[in-house]
Coordinates of C-alpha atoms in Angstrom, one line a residue:
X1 CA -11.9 8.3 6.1
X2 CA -10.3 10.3 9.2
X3 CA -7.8 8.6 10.8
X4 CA -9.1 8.5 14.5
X5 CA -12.2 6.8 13.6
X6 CA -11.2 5.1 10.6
X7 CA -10.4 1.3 12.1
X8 CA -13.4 2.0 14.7
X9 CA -15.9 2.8 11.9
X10 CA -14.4 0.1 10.0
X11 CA -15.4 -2.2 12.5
X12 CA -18.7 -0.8 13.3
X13 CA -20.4 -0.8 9.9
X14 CA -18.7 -3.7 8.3
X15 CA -21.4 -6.3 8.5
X16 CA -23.9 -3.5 6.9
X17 CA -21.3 -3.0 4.3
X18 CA -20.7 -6.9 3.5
X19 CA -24.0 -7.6 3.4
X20 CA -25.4 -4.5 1.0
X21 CA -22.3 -5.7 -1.6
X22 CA -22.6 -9.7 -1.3
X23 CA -26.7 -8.6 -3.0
X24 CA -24.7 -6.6 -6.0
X25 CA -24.4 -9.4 -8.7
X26 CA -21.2 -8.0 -10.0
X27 CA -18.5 -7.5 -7.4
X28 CA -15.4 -7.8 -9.7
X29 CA -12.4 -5.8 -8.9
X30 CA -9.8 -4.4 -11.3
X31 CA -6.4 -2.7 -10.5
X32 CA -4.1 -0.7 -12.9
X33 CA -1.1 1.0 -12.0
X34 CA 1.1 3.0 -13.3
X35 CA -0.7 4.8 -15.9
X36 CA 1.7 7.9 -16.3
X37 CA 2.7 9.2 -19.5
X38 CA 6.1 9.1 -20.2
X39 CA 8.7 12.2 -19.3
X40 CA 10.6 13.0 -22.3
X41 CA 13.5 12.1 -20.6
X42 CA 12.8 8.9 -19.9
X43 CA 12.4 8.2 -23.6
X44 CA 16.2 8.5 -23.8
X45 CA 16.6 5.5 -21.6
X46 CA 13.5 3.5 -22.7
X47 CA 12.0 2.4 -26.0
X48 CA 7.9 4.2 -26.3
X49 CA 5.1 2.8 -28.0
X50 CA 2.2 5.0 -27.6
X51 CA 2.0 4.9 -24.5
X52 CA -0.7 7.4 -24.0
X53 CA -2.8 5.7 -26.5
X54 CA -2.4 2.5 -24.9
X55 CA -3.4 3.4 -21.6
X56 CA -6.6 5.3 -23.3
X57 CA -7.8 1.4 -24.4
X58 CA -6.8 0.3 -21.1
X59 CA -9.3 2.7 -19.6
X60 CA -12.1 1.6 -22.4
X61 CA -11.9 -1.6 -21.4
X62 CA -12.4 -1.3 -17.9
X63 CA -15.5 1.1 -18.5
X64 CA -16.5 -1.7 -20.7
X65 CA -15.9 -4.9 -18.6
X66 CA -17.3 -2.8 -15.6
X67 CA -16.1 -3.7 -12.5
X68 CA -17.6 -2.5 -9.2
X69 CA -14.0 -0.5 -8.4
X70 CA -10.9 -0.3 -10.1
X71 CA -7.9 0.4 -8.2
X72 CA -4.8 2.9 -9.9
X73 CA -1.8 1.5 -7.7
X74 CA 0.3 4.6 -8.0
X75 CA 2.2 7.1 -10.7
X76 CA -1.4 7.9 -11.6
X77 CA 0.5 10.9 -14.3
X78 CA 4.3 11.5 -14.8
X79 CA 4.1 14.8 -12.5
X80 CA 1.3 15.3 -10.0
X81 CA 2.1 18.8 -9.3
X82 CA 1.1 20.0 -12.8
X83 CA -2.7 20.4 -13.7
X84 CA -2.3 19.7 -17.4
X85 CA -1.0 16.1 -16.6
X86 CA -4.3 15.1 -15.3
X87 CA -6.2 16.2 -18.2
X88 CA -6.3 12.5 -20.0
X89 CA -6.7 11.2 -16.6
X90 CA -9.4 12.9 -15.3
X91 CA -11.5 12.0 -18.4
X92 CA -10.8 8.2 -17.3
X93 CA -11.8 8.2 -14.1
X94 CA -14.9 10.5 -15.0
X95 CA -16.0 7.8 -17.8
X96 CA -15.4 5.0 -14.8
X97 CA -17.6 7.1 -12.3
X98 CA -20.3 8.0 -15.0
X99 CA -20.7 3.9 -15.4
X100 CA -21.2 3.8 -11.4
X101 CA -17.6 2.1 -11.2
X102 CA -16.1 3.6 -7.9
X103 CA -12.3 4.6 -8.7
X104 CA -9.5 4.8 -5.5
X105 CA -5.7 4.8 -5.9
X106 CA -2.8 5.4 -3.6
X107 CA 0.2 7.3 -4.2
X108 CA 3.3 6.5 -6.7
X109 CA 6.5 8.3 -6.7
X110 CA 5.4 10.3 -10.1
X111 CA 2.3 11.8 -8.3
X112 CA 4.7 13.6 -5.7
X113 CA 7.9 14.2 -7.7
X114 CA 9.6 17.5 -7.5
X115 CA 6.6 19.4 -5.7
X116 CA 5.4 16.8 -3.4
X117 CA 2.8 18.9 -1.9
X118 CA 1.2 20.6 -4.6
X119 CA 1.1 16.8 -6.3
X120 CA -0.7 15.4 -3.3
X121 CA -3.7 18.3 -3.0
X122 CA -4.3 17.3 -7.0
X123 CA -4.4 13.6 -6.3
X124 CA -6.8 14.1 -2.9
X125 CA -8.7 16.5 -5.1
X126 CA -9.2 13.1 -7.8
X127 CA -9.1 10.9 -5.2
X128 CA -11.2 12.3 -1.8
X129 CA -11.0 8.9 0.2
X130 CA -7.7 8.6 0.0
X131 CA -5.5 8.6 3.2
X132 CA -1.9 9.2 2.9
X133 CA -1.1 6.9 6.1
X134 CA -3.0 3.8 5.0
X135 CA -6.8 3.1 4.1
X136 CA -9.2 0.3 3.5
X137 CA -11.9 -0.6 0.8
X138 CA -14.4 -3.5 1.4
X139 CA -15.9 -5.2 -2.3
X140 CA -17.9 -8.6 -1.5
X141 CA -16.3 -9.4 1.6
X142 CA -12.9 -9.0 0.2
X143 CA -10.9 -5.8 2.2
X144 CA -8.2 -4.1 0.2
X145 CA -5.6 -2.2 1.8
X146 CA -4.4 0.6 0.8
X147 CA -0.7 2.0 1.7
X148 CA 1.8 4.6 1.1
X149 CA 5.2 2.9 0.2
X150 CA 6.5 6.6 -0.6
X151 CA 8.4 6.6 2.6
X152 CA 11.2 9.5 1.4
X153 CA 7.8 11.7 1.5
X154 CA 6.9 10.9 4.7
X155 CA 8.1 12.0 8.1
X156 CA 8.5 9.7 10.7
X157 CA 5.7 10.6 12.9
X158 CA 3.6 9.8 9.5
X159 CA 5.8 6.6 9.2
X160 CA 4.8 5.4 12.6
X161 CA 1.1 6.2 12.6
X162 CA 0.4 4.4 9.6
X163 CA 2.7 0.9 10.4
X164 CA 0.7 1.3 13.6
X165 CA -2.4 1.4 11.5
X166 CA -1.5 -0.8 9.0
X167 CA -0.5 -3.9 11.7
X168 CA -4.3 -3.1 13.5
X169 CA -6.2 -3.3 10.4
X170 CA -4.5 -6.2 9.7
X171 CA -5.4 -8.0 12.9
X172 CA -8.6 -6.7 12.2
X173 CA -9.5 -7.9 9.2
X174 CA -8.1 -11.7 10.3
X175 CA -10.8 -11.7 13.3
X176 CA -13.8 -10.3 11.4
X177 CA -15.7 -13.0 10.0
X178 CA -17.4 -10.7 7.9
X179 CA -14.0 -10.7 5.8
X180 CA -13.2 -13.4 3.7
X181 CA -10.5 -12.2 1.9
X182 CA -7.4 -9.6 2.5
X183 CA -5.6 -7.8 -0.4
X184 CA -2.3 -5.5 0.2
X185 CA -1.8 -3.1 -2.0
X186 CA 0.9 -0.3 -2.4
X187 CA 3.0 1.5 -5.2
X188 CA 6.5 0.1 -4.4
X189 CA 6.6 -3.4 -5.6
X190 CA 9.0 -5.5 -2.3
X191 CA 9.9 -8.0 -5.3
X192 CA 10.8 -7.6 -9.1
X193 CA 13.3 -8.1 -11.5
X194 CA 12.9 -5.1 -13.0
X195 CA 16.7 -3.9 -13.8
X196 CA 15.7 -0.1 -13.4
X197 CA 13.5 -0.2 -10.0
X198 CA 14.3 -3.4 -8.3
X199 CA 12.8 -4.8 -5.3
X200 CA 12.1 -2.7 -2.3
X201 CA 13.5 -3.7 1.2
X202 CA 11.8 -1.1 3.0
X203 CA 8.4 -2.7 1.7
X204 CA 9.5 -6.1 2.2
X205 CA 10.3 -5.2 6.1
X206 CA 7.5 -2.6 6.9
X207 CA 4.5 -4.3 4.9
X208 CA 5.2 -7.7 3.5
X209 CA 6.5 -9.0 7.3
X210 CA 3.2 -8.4 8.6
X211 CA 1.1 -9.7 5.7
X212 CA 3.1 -12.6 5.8
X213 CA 1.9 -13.2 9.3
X214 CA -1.7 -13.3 8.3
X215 CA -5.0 -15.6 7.6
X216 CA -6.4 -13.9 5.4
X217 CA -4.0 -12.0 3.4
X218 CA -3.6 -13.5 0.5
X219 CA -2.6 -11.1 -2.6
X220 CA 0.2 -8.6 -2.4
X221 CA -0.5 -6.2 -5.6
X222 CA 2.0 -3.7 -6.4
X223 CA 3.4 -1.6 -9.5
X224 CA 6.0 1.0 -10.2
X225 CA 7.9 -1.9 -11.9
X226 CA 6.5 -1.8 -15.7
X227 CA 6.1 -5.3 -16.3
X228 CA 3.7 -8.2 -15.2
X229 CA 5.4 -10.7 -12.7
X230 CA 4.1 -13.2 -10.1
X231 CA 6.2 -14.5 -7.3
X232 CA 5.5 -17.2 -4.6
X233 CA 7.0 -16.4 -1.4
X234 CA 6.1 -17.9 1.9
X235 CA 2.8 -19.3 0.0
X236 CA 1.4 -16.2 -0.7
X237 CA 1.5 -14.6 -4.4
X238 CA 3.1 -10.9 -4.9
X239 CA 2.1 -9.8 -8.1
X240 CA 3.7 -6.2 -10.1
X241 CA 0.9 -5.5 -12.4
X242 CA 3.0 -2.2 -13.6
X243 CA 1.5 -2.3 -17.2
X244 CA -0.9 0.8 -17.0
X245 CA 0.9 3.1 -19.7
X246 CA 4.6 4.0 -18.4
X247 CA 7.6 3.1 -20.5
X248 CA 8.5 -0.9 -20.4
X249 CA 11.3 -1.6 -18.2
X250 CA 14.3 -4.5 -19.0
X251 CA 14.3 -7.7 -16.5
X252 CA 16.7 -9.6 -15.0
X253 CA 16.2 -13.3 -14.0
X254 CA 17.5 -13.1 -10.1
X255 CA 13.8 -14.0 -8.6
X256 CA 11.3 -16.8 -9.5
X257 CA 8.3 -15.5 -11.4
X258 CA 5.9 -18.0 -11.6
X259 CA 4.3 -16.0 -14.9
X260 CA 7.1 -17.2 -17.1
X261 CA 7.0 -15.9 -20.3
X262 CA 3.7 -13.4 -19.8
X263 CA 5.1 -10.1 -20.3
X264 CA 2.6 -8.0 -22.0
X265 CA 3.4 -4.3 -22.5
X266 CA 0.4 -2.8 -21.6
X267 CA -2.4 -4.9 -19.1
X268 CA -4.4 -4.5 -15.8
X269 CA -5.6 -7.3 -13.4
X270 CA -9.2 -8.0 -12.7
X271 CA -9.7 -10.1 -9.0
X272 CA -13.4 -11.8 -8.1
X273 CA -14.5 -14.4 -5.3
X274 CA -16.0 -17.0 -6.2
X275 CA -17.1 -19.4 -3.6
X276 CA -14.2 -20.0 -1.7
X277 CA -11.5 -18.6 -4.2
X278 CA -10.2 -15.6 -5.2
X279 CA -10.3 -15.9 -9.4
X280 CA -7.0 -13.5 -10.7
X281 CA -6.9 -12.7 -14.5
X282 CA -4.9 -10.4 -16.6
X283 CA -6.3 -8.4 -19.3
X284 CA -3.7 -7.2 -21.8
X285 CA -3.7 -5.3 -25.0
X286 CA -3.1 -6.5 -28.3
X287 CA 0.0 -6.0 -29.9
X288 CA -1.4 -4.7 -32.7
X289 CA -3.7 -2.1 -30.3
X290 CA -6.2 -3.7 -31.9
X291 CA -8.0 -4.9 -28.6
X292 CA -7.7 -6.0 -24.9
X293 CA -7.9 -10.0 -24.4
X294 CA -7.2 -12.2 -21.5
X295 CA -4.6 -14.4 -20.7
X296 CA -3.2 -15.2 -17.6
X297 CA -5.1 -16.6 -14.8
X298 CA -4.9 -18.7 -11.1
X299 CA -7.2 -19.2 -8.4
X300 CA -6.2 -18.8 -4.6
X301 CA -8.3 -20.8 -2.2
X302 CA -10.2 -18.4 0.7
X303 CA -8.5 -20.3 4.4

């Protein structure tokens, strides 16, 4: 939505929203990110395993499992700028909108590398909603927040409007009792242990100090890191759920990661209320490519 009605209107019609999605039986919510296919360079560095295949099944399960809206948390393809990269991908998303499964994403660093403007017309093109300084989804009284963490691509004036944004909407969503739930999402994970990426301070000061400072906020869902991790900080859970089809990145052991030994290859998250909880569980593929099952799971309690 525009920016200069975007928290208004938010405000305006949430109830109406709320209320149409808490009489939807399913409301479950699924995020994937980094689904690009893998540059032939990075295939130097990096071990492959078909990767394009595997974020194919990915995509079948999710049109399968159908969630009310899937989230792609960045490096949606390897190169946004080029049309043929988003031949696979646009067959995804059509499958997820044929099943009535509503499909946003914000952007990764692959989606504007080299020709950053040319990359972002094709993703708004994919991805109409999408607001490149910050925008908010609402499923069964849960808001997600969506943010660009691609701060080299911004100019400052762009910088400043969308903290400004992003701190209001915040506030916002803590006052509304319509909201029960706040979820942060953005490409640039703030914590991994990821030796090739590592953690992002410019995320840690410009989004995760303000989420910390919240009610309601109570994931933190990021990628670009191609792994699974879960870290505890401040009692709120950051999860990297970077599993989506790019090239699986070596880890250090310098942070906490409360998931232990879970590290599938390939995976996506899945997040529905329940009650007064939040229910998380991974959904990772086999091995053997032989099938997507699920694993990993927690519950966070709604304040």
């Amino acid at each position: 939505m525009p920016r200069a009605i975007s928290l208004a209107l938010f405000l305006i019609t949430l109830t109406t929203i709320v209320n149409a999605q808490i009489a939807t039986a399913k409301n479950e919510i699924a995020f994937v990110s980094d689904t690009q296919a893998p540059l032939w360079m990075e295939n130097i560095y990096l071990k492959g395993n078909q990767n394009k295949k595997a974020t194919r099944l990915i995509f079948e399960d999710i049109v399968k499992t159908k969630p009310r809206t899937v989230y792609i948390l960045g490096d949606v393809v390897s190169l946004g700028f080029r049309n043929k990269k988003w031949r696979d991908m646009d067959k995804y998303i059509e499958a997820c909108r044929k099943e009535g499964i509503e499909v946003h994403a914000v952007l990764g660093n692959h989606d504007v590398m080299r020709r950053a403007a040319k990359g972002e017309v094709n993703f708004q093109k994919r991805f109409p909603d999408h607001v490149r300084t910050g925008y908010v989804s609402i499923v069964d009284s849960v808001a997600i927040i969506l943010v660009n963490s691609n701060f080299s691509k911004l100019k400052t004036e762009a910088i400043v409007i969308q903290q400004s944004w992003y701190e209001k909407m915040l506030d916002a969503v803590d006052k509304d009792p319509a909201i029960k739930a706040t979820i942060v999402t953005c490409h640039h994970a703030p914590y991994t242990n990821s030796k090739l990426v590592g953690s992002s301070t410019i995320v840690q000061e410009r989004f995760v100090k303000p989420y910390l400072k919240t009610k309601k906020g109570l994931l933190f869902i990021t990628g670009h890191s191609h792994t699974f991790e879960h870290f505890k900080k401040s009692g709120k859970d950051f999860l990297v759920i970077g599993g989506g089809g790019g090239l699986h990145q070596p880890l250090g052991i310098k942070i906490e990661d409360s998931s232990g030994k879970y590290k599938p290859m390939f995976h996506y998250l899945t997040v529905l209320r329940s009650k007064e909880n939040l229910l998380v569980l991974s959904h990772f593929l086999k091995d053997d490519f032989s099938g997507v099952d699920k694993k990993y799971s927690f519950s966070v309690p709604i304040p």
